[in-house]
GROMACS .gro file of C-alpha atoms in nm:
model
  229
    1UNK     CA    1  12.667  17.930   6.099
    2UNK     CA    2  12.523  17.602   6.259
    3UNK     CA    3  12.185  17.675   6.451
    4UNK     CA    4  12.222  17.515   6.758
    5UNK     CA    5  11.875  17.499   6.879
    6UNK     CA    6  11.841  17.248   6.603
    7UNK     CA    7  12.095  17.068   6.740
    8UNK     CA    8  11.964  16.756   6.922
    9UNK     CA    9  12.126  16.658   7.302
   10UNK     CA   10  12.252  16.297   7.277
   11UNK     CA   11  12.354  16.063   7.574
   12UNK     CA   12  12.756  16.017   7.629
   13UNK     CA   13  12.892  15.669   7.701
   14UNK     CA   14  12.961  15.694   8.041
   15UNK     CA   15  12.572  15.824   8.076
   16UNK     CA   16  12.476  15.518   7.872
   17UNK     CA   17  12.713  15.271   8.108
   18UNK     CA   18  12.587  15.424   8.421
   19UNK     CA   19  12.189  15.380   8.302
   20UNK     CA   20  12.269  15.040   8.227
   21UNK     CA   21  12.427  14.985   8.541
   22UNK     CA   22  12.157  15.118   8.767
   23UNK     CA   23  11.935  14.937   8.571
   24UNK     CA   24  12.064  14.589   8.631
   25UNK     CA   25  12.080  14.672   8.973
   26UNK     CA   26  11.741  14.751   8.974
   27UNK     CA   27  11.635  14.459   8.793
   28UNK     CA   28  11.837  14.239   9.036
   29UNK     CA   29  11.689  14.357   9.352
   30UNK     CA   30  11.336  14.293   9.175
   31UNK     CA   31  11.500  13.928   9.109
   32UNK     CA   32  11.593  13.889   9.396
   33UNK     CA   33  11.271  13.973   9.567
   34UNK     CA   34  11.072  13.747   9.356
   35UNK     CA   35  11.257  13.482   9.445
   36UNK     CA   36  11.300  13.522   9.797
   37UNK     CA   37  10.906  13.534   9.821
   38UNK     CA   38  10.844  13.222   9.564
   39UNK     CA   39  11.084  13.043   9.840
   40UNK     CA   40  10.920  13.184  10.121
   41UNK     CA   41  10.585  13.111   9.987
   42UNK     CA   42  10.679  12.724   9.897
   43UNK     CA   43  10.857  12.735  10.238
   44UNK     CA   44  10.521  12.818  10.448
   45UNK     CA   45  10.317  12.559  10.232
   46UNK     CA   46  10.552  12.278  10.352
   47UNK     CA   47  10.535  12.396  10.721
   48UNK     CA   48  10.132  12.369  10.706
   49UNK     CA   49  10.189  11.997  10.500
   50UNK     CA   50  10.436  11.935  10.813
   51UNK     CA   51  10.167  12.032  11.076
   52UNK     CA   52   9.868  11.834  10.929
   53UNK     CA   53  10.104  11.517  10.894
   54UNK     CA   54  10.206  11.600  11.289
   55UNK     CA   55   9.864  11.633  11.334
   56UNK     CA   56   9.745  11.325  11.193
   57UNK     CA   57   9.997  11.105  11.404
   58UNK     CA   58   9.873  11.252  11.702
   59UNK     CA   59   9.516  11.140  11.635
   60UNK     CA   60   9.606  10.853  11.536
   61UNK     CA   61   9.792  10.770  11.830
   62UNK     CA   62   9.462  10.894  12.042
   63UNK     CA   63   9.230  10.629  11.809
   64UNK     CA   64   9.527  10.383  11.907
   65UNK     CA   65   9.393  10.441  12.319
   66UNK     CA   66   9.077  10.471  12.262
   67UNK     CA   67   9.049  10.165  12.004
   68UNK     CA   68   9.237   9.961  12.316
   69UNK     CA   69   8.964  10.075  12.565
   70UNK     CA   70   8.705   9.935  12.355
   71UNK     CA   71   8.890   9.611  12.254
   72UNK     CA   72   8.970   9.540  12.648
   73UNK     CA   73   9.369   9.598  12.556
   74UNK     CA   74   9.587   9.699  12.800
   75UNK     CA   75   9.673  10.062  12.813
   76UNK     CA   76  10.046   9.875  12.622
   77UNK     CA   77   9.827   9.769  12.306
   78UNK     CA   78   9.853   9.390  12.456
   79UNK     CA   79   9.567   9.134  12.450
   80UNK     CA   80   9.737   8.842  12.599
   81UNK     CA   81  10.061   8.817  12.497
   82UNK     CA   82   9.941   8.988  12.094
   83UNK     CA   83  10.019   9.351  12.033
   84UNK     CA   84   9.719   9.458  11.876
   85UNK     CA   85   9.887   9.755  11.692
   86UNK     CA   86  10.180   9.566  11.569
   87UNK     CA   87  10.435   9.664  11.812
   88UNK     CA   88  10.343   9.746  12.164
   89UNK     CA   89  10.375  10.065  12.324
   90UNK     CA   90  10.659  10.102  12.585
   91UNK     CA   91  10.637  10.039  12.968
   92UNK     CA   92  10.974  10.130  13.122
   93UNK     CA   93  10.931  10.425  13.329
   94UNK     CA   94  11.137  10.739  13.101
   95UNK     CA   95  11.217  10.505  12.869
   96UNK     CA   96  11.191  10.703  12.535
   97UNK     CA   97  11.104  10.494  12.234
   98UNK     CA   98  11.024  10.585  11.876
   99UNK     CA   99  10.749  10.447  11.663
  100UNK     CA  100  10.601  10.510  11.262
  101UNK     CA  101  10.244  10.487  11.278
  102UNK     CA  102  10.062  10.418  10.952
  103UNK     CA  103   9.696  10.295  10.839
  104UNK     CA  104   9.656   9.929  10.813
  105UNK     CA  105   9.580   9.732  10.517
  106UNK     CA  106   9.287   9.566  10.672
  107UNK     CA  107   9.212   9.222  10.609
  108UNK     CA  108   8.903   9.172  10.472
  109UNK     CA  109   8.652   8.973  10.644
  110UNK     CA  110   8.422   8.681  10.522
  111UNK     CA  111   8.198   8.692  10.838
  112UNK     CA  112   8.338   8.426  11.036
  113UNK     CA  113   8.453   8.518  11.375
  114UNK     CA  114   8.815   8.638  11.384
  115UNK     CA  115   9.075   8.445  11.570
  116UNK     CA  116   9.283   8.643  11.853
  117UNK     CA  117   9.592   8.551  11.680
  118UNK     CA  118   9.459   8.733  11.358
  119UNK     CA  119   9.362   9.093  11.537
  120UNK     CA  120   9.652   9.269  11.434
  121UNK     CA  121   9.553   9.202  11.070
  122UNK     CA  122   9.191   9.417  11.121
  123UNK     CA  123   9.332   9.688  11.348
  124UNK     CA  124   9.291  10.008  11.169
  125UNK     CA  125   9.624  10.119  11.193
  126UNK     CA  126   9.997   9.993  11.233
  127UNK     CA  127  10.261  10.063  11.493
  128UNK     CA  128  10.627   9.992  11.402
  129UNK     CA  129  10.923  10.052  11.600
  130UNK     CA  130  11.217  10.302  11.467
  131UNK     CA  131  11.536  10.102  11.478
  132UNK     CA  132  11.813  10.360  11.650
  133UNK     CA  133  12.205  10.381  11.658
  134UNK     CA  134  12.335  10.546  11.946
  135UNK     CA  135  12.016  10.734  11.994
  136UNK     CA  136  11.999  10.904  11.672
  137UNK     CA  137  11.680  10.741  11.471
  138UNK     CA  138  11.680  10.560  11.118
  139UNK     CA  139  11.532  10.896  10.952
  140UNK     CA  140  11.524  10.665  10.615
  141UNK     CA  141  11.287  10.450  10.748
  142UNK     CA  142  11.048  10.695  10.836
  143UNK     CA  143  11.025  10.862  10.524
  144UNK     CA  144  10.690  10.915  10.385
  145UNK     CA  145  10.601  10.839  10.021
  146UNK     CA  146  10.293  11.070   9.822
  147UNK     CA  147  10.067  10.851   9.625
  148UNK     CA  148   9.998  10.929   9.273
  149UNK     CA  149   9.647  10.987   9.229
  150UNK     CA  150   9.367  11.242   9.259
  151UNK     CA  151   9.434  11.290   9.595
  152UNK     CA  152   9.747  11.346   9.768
  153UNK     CA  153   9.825  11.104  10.051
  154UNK     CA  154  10.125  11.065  10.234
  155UNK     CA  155  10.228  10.697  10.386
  156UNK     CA  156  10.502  10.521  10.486
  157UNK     CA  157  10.666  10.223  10.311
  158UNK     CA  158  10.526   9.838  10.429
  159UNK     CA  159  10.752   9.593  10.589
  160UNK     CA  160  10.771   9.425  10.263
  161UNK     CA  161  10.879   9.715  10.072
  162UNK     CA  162  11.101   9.895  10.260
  163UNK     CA  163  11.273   9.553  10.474
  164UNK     CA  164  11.421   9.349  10.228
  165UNK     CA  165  11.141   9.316  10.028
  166UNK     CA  166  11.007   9.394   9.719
  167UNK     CA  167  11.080   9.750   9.590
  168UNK     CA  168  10.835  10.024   9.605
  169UNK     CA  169  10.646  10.110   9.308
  170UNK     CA  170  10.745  10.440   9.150
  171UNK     CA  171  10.491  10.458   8.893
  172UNK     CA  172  10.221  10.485   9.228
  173UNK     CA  173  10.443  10.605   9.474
  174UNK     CA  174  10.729  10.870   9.508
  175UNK     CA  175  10.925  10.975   9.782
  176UNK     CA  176  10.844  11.298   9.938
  177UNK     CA  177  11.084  11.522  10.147
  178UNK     CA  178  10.918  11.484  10.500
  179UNK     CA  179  11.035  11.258  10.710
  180UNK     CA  180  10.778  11.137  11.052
  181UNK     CA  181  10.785  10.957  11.370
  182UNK     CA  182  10.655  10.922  11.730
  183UNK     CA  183  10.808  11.006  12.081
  184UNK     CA  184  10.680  10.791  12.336
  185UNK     CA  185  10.789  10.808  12.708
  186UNK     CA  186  10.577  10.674  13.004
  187UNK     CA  187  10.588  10.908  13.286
  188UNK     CA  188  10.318  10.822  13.534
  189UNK     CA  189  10.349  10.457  13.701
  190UNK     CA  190  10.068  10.286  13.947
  191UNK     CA  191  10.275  10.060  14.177
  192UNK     CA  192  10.593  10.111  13.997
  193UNK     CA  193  10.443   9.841  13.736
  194UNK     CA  194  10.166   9.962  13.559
  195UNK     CA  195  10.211  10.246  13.320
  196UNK     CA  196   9.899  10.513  13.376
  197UNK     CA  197   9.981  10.841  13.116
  198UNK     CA  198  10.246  10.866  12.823
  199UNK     CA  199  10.418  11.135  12.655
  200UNK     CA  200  10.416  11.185  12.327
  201UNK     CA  201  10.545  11.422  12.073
  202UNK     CA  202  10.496  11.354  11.674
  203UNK     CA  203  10.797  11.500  11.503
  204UNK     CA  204  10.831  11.597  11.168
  205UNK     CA  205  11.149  11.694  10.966
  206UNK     CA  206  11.239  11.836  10.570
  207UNK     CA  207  11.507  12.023  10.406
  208UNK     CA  208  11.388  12.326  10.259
  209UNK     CA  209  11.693  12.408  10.088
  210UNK     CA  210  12.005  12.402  10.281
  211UNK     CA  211  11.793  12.430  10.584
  212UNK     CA  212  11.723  12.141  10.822
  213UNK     CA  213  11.351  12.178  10.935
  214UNK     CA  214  11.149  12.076  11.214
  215UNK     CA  215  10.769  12.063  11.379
  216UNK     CA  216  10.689  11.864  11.662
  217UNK     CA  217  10.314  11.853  11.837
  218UNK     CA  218  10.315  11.670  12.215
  219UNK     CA  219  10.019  11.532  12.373
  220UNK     CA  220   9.985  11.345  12.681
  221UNK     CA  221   9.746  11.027  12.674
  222UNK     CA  222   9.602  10.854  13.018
  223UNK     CA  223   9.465  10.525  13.067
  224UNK     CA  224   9.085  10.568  13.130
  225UNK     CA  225   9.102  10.239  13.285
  226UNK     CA  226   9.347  10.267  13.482
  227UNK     CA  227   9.274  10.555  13.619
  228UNK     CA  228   9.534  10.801  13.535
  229UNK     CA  229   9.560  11.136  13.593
   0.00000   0.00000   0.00000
């Protein structure tokens, strides 16, 4: 006669097929997790990027009015009949308009005194109007590009490269997934004529996956000269 406390227990099949199942479920839920916070994680790094490139419009915008104060502009960007910045900033009361604003290539100077005429090529940054179609904005033309290097910079394409000009170069440049602009309305008129405060928001958008994304900062700029309030 067999001794049975010799005898060792051994897992049936089904056992075996339901270990294995809980197992992969297990391990999928784990998966799952991981994933879900890798996404999240990449997901709150490109909201911060988003914020800081908000961020840096908005200065930039507030160096634009301050930069005209100091260079006797008009609160428009005009000297004359120049737009200092490029493009001039709207002055139709409500009037919404949309704008890229990107550093300059300054000119270098040789000394000599600089000609009216050539004061858009020294002013430190560059304001381009966002062609629209039935209100909706050109989102490809406000794309910005990340600059290969040691340091991570985002700009826009130039005129040249991005109007019917030369192609951008990939080996220095490659396009990144956020996409920026400005809102500018004037809201506050002296006279009915003469614009006094604007409106802005800086609005960035990215896909972060299947999602459509979106920050937007708003400031509100007054002419010091002028007055406004």
């Amino acid at each position: 006669m067999k001794n049975k406390s010799l005898q060792k227990a051994a897992f049936t099949l089904p056992e075996t097929l339901v270990a294995i199942s809980v197992l992969i479920v297990v391990l999928s839920a784990v998966m799952n997790l991981t994933v879900s916070n890798i996404r999240g994680n990449q997901g709150n790094a490109d909201a911060i990027i988003a914020y800081g490139l908000a961020q840096e419009a908005i200065e930039a915008l507030r160096n634009v009015r301050d930069s005209n104060w100091l260079l006797g502009a008009d609160f428009q960007g005009k000297i004359g009949e120049i737009c200092v910045w490029g493009n001039c900033l709207p002055n139709v009361l409500s009037q919404k308009k949309r704008f890229i604003i990107e550093r300059n290539s300054i000119a270098q100077s040789s000394g000599a005194e600089v000609e009216l005429s050539q004061i858009v090529q020294y002013a430190p940054w560059k304001l381009s109007a966002v062609s629209e179609k039935n209100a909706v904005v050109d989102l490809e033309r406000t794309r910005l590009y990340l600059e290969n290097g040691n340091f991570a910079r985002y700009r826009h394409l130039s005129d040249a490269e991005s109007i019917g000009g030369s192609p951008y170069d990939s080996a220095t440049l490659r396009a990144s997934k956020f996409y920026r602009y400005l809102e500018i309305t004037p809201v506050n008129y002296k006279n009915g004529a003469k614009t006094l405060k604007y409106r802005a928001a800086a609005v960035v958008k990215w896909q972060d996956g299947v999602r459509n994304r979106e920050v937007s900062l708003d400031v509100e700029l007054t002419d010091w000269k002028g007055g406004g309030a």
